[in-house]
CSV table of C-alpha atoms and ligand atoms in Angstrom, one decimal:
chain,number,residue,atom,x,y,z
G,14,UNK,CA,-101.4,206.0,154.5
G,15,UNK,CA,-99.8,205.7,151.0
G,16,UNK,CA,-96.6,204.0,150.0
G,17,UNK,CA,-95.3,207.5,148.9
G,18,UNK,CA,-96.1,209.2,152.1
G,19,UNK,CA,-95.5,206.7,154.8
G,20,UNK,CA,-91.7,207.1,152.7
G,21,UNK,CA,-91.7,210.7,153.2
G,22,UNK,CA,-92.3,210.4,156.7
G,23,UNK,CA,-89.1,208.0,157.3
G,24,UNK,CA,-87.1,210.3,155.9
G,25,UNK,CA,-88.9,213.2,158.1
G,26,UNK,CA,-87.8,211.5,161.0
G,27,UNK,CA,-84.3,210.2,159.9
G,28,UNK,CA,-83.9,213.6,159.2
G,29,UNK,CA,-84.8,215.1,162.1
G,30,UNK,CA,-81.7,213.9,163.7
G,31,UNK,CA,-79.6,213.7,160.9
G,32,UNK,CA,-77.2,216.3,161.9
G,33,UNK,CA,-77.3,214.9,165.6
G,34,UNK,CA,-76.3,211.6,164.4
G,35,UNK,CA,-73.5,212.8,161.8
G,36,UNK,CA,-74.9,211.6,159.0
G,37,UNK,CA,-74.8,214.8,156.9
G,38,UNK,CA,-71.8,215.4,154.9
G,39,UNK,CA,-70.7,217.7,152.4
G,40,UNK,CA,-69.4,216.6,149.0
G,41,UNK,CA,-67.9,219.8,147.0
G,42,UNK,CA,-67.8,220.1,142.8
G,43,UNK,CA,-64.9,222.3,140.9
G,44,UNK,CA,-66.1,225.2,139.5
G,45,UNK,CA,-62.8,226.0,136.6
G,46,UNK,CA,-62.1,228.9,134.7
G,47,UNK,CA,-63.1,228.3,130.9
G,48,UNK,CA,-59.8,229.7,129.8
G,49,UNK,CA,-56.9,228.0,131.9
G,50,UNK,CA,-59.3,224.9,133.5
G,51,UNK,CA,-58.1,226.1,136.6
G,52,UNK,CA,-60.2,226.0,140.1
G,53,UNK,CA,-61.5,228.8,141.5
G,54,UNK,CA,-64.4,227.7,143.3
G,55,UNK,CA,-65.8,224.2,144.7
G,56,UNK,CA,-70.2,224.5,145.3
G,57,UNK,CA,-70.5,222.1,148.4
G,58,UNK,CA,-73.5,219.9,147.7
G,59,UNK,CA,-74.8,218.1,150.6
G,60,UNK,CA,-75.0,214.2,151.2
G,61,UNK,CA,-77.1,212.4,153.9
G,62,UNK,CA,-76.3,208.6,154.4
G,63,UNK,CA,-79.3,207.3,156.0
G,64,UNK,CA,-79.9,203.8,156.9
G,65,UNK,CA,-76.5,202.9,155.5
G,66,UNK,CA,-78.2,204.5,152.2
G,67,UNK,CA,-76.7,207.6,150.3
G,68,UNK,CA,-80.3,209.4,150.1
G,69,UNK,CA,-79.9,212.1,146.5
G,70,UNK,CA,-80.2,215.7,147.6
G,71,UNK,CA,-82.8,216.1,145.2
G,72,UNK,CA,-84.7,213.2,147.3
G,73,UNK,CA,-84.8,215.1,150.7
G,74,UNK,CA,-84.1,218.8,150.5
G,75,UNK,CA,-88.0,218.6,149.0
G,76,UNK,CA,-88.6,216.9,152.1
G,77,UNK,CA,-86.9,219.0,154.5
G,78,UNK,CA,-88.5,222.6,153.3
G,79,UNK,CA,-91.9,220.5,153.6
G,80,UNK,CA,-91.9,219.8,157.2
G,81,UNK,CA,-89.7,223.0,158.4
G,82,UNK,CA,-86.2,221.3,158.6
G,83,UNK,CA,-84.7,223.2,155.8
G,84,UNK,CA,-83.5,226.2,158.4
G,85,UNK,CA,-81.7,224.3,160.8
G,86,UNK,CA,-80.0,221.7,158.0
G,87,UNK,CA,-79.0,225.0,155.6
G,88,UNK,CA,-77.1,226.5,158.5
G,89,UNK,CA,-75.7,223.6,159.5
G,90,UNK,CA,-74.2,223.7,156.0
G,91,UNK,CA,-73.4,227.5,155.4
G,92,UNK,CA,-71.2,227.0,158.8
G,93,UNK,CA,-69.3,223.7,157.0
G,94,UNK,CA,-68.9,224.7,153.8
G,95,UNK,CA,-67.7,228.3,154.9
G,96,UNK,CA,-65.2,225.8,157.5
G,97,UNK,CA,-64.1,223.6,154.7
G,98,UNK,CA,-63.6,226.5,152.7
G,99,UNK,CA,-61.1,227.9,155.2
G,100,UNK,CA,-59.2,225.2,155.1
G,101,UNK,CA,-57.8,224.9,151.9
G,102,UNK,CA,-57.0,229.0,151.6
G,103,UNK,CA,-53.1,227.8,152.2
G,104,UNK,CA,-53.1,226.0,149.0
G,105,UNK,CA,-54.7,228.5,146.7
G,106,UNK,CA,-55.6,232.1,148.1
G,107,UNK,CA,-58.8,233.7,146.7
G,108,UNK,CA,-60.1,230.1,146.2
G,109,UNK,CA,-64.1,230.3,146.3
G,110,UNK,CA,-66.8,228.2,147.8
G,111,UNK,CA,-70.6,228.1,146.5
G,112,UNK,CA,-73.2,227.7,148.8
G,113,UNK,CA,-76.9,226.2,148.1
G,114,UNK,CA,-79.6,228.0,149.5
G,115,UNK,CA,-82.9,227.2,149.6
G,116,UNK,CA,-85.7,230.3,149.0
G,117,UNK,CA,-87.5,229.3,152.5
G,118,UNK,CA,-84.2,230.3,154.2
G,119,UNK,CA,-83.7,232.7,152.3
G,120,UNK,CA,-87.5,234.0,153.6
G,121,UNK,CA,-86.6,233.2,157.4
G,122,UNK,CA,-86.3,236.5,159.4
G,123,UNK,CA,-83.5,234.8,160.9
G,124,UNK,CA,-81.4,234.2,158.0
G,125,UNK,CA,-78.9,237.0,157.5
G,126,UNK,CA,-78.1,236.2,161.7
G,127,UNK,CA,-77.1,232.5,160.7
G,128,UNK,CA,-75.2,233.9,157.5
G,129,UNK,CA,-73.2,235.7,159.4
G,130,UNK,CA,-72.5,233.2,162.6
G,131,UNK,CA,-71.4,231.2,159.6
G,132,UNK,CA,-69.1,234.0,158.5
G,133,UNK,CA,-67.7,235.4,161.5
G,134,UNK,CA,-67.0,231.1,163.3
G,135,UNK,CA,-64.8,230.7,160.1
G,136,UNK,CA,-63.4,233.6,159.3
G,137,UNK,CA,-64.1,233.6,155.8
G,138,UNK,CA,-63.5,236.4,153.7
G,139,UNK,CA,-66.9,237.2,152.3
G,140,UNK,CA,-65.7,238.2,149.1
G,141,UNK,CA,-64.5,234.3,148.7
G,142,UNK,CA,-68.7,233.2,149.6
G,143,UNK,CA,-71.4,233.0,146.8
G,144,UNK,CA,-75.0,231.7,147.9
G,145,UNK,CA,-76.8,230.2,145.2
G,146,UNK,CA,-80.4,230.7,144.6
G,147,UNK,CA,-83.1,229.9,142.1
G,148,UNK,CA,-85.2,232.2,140.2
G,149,UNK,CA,-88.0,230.5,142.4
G,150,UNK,CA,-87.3,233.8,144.9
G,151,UNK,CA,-89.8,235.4,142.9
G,152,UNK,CA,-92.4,233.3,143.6
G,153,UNK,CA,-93.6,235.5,146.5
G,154,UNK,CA,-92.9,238.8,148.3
G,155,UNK,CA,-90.4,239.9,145.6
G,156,UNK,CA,-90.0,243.1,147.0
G,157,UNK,CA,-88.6,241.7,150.5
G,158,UNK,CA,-86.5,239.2,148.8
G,159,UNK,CA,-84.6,241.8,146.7
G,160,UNK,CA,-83.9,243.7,149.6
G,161,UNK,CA,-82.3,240.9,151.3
G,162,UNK,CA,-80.4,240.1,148.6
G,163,UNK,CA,-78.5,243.9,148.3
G,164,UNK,CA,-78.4,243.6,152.2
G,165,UNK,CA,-76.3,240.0,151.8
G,166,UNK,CA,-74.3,241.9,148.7
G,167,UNK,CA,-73.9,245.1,151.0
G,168,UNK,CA,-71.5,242.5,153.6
G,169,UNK,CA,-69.4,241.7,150.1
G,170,UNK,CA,-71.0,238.1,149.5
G,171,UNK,CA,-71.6,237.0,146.2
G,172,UNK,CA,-74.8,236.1,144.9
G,173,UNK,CA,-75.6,233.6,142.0
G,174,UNK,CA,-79.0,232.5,140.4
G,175,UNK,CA,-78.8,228.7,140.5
G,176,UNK,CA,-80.2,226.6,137.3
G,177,UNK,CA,-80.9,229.6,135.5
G,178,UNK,CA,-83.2,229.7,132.0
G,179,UNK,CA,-85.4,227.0,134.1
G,180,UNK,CA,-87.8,229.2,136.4
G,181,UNK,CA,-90.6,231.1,134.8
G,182,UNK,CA,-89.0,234.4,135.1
G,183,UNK,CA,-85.7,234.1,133.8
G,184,UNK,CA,-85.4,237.7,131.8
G,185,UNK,CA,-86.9,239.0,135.2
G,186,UNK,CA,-84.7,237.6,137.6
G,187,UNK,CA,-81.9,238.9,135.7
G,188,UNK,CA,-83.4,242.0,135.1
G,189,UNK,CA,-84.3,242.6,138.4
G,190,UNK,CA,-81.7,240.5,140.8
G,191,UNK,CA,-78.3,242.7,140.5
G,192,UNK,CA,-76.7,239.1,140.9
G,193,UNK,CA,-73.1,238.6,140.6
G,194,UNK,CA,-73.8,235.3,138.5
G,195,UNK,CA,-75.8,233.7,136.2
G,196,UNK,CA,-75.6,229.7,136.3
G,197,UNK,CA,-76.5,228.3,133.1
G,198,UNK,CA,-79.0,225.2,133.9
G,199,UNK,CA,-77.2,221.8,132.4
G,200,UNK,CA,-80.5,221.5,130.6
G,201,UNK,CA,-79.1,223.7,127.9
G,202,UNK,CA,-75.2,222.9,128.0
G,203,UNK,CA,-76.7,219.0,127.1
G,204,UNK,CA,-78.5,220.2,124.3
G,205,UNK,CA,-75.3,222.5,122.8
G,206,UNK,CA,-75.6,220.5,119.8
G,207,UNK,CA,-79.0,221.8,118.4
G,208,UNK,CA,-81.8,224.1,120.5
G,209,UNK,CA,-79.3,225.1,123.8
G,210,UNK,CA,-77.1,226.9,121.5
G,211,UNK,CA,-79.6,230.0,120.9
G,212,UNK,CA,-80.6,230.3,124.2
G,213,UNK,CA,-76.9,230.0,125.4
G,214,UNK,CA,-75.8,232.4,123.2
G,215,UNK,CA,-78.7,234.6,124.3
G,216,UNK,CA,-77.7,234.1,128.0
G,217,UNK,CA,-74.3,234.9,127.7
G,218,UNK,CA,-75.5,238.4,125.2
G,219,UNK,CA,-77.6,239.3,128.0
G,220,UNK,CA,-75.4,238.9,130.6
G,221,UNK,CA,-72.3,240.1,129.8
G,222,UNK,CA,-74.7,243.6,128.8
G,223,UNK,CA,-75.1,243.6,132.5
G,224,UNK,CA,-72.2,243.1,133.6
G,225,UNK,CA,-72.6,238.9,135.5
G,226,UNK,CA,-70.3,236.8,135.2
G,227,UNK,CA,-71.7,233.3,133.7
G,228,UNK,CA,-71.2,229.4,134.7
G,229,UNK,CA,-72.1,226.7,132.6
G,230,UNK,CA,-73.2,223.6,134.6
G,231,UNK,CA,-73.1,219.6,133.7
G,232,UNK,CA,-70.2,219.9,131.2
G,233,UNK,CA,-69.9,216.6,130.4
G,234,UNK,CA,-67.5,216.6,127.2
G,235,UNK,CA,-64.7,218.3,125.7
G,236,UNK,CA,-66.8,219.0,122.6
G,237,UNK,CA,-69.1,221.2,125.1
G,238,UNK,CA,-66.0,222.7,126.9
G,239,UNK,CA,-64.6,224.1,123.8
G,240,UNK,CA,-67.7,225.3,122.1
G,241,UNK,CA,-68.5,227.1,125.8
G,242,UNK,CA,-65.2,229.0,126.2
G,243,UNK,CA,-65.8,230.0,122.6
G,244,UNK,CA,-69.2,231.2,123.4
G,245,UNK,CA,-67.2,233.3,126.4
G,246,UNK,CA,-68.7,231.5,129.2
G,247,UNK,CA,-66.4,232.7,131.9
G,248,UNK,CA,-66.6,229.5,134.5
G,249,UNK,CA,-67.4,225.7,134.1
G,250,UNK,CA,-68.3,222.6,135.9
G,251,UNK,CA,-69.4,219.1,135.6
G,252,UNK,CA,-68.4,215.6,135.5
G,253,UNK,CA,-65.8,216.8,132.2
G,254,UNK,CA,-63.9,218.6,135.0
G,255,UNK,CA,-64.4,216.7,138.4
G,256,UNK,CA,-67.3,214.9,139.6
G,257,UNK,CA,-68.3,216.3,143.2
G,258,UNK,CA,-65.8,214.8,145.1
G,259,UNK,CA,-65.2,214.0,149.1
G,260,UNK,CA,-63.5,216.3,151.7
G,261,UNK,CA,-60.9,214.9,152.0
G,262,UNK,CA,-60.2,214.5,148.3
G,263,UNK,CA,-60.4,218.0,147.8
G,264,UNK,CA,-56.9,219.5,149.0
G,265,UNK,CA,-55.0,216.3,147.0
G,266,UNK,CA,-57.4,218.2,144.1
G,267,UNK,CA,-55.9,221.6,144.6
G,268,UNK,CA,-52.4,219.8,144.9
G,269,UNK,CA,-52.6,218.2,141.8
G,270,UNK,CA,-53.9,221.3,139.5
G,271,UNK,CA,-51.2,223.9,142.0
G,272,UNK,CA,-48.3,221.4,141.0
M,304,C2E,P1,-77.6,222.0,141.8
M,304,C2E,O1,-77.4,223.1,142.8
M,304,C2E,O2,-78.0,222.3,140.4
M,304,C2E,O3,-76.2,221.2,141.8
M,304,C2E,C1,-75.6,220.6,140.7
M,304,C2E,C2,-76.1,219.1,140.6
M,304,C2E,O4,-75.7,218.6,139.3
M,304,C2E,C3,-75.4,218.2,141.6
M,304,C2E,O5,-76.3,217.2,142.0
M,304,C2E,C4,-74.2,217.7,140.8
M,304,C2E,O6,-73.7,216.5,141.3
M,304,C2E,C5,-74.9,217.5,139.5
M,304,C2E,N1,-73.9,217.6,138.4
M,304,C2E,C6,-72.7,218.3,138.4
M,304,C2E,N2,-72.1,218.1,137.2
M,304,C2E,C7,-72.9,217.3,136.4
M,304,C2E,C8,-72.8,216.8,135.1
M,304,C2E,O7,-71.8,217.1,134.4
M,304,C2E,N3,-73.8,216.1,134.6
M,304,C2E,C9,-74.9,215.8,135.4
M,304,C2E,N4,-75.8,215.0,134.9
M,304,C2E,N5,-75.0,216.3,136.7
M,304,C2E,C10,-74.0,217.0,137.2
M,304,C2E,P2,-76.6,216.8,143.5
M,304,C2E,O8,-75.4,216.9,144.3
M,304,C2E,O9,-77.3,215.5,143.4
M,304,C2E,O10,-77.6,217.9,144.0
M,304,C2E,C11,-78.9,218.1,143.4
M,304,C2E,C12,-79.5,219.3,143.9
M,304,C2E,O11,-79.8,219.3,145.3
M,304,C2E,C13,-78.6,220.6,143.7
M,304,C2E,O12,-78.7,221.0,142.3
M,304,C2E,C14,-79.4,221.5,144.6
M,304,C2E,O13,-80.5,222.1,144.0
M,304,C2E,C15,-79.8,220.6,145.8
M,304,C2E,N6,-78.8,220.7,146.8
M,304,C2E,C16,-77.6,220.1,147.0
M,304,C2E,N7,-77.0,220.5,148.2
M,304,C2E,C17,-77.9,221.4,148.7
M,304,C2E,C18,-77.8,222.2,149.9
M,304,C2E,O14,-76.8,222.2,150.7
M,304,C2E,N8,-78.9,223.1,150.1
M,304,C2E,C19,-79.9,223.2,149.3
M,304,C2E,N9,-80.9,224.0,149.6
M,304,C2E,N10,-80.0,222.4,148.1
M,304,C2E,C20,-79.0,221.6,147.9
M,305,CA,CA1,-76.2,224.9,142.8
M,306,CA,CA1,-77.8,224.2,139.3
């Protein structure tokens, strides 16, 4: 067995029980308004210390669709995020949270019964819940996927395409996908300066024709800030704003910005 692999399955294991042995956490990112800078949504991103190691999301979420772990560890995290979400509604009513979810979730027949234990154990509005998802739903059985995507839209949850411009059928996916939300891949906001700006600019054409409501992700400068809000991107977020921060540094967050 390979270096590579033998890797892979450590983490397998250690991830197995990671939610038995509370070592999953979720960290959560400000999502501001391009206008006023102010919050109005936090995307929870999930953390696994492992090993007295921080392991990268990008790292193990491969790893965990791979050997079937995905469904358990994406509920887990709809049902925290939509907790932690809860919680700070007597700071700042109407305040949002965005929810990762992976397209072999999404596929699972039993999906739309764990979105809504989620929904129902906190109490969330659904209104105040937006699952992001890549453009990589179209990959297969694009007719099934749609349909589950008006049935999640039909109970009033939001629905955003995740790292959009990066997939291989953009135009398609925001042709096709009635989202609520375009996310603009940080791919594009770090190239502003020269070959991002046309395909910005044709993002942000296309979707305010239809009616979504666009996020620029990985802001990183005020230079990109201004030139965004200019551009009429609607909402930001990125290390300029907040990096993604701790639980329990996100009510002082809200405190700080409600003051
Ligand atoms: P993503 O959904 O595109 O999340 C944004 C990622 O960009 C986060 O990385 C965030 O920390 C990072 N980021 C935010 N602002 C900036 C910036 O200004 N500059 C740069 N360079 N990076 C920025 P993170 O937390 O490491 O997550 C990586 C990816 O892992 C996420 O990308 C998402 O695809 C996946 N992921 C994270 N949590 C979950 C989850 O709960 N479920 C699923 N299915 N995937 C998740
Ligand atoms: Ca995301
Ligand atoms: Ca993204």
């Amino acid at each position: 067995m390979g270096a590579r692999q033998q890797f892979e399955l450590k983490l397998k294991n250690g991830l197995n029980e990671a939610i038995d042995n509370n070592q999953l956490r979720l960290a959560f990112q400000p999502i501001v308004s391009s206008k006023s800078t102010e919050i109005v949504a936090f995307e929870a991103l999930l953390r696994w210390n492992f090993d007295g190691e921080n392991i990268p999301p990008d790292e193990f979420i491969g790893i965990a669709e791979q050997y079937g772990l995905i469904n358990r560890i994406g509920a887990w995290v709809l049902k925290e995020s939509c907790l932690a979400a809860v919680s700070w509604l007597d700071l700042k009513e109407n305040m949002a949270v965005c929810i990762n979810v992976s397209v072999i979730q999404l596929q699972d027949s039993d999906f739309l019964g764990i979105l809504d234990d989620a929904i129902h154990a906190s109490g969330i509005q659904p209104s105040l819940v937006s699952l992001e998802i890549t453009e990589s739903v179209f990959a297969s059985d694009t007719e099934l996927m749609l349909e589950k995507i008006r049935v999640i839209q039909g109970k009033g949850i939001k629905v955003s395409i995740d790292d959009f411009g990066t997939g291989y059928s953009s135009l398609s996916a925001m042709q096709d996908l009635a989202v609520d939300t375009v996310k603009i891949d940080r791919s594009f906001i770090h190239k502003l300066e020269d070959s991002g700006y046309a395909i910005v600019t044709a993002v942000i054409h296309a979707a305010s024709q239809l009616g979504f409501d666009t996020v620029a992700e990985g802001v990183e400068t005020e230079a990109q800030w201004k030139k965004l809000s200019d551009l009429g991107v609607h909402k930001l977020q990125g290390y300029f704003f907040s990096k993604p921060m701790e639980a329990d540094e996100v009510r002082r967050f809200i405190k700080m910005q409600t003051k």
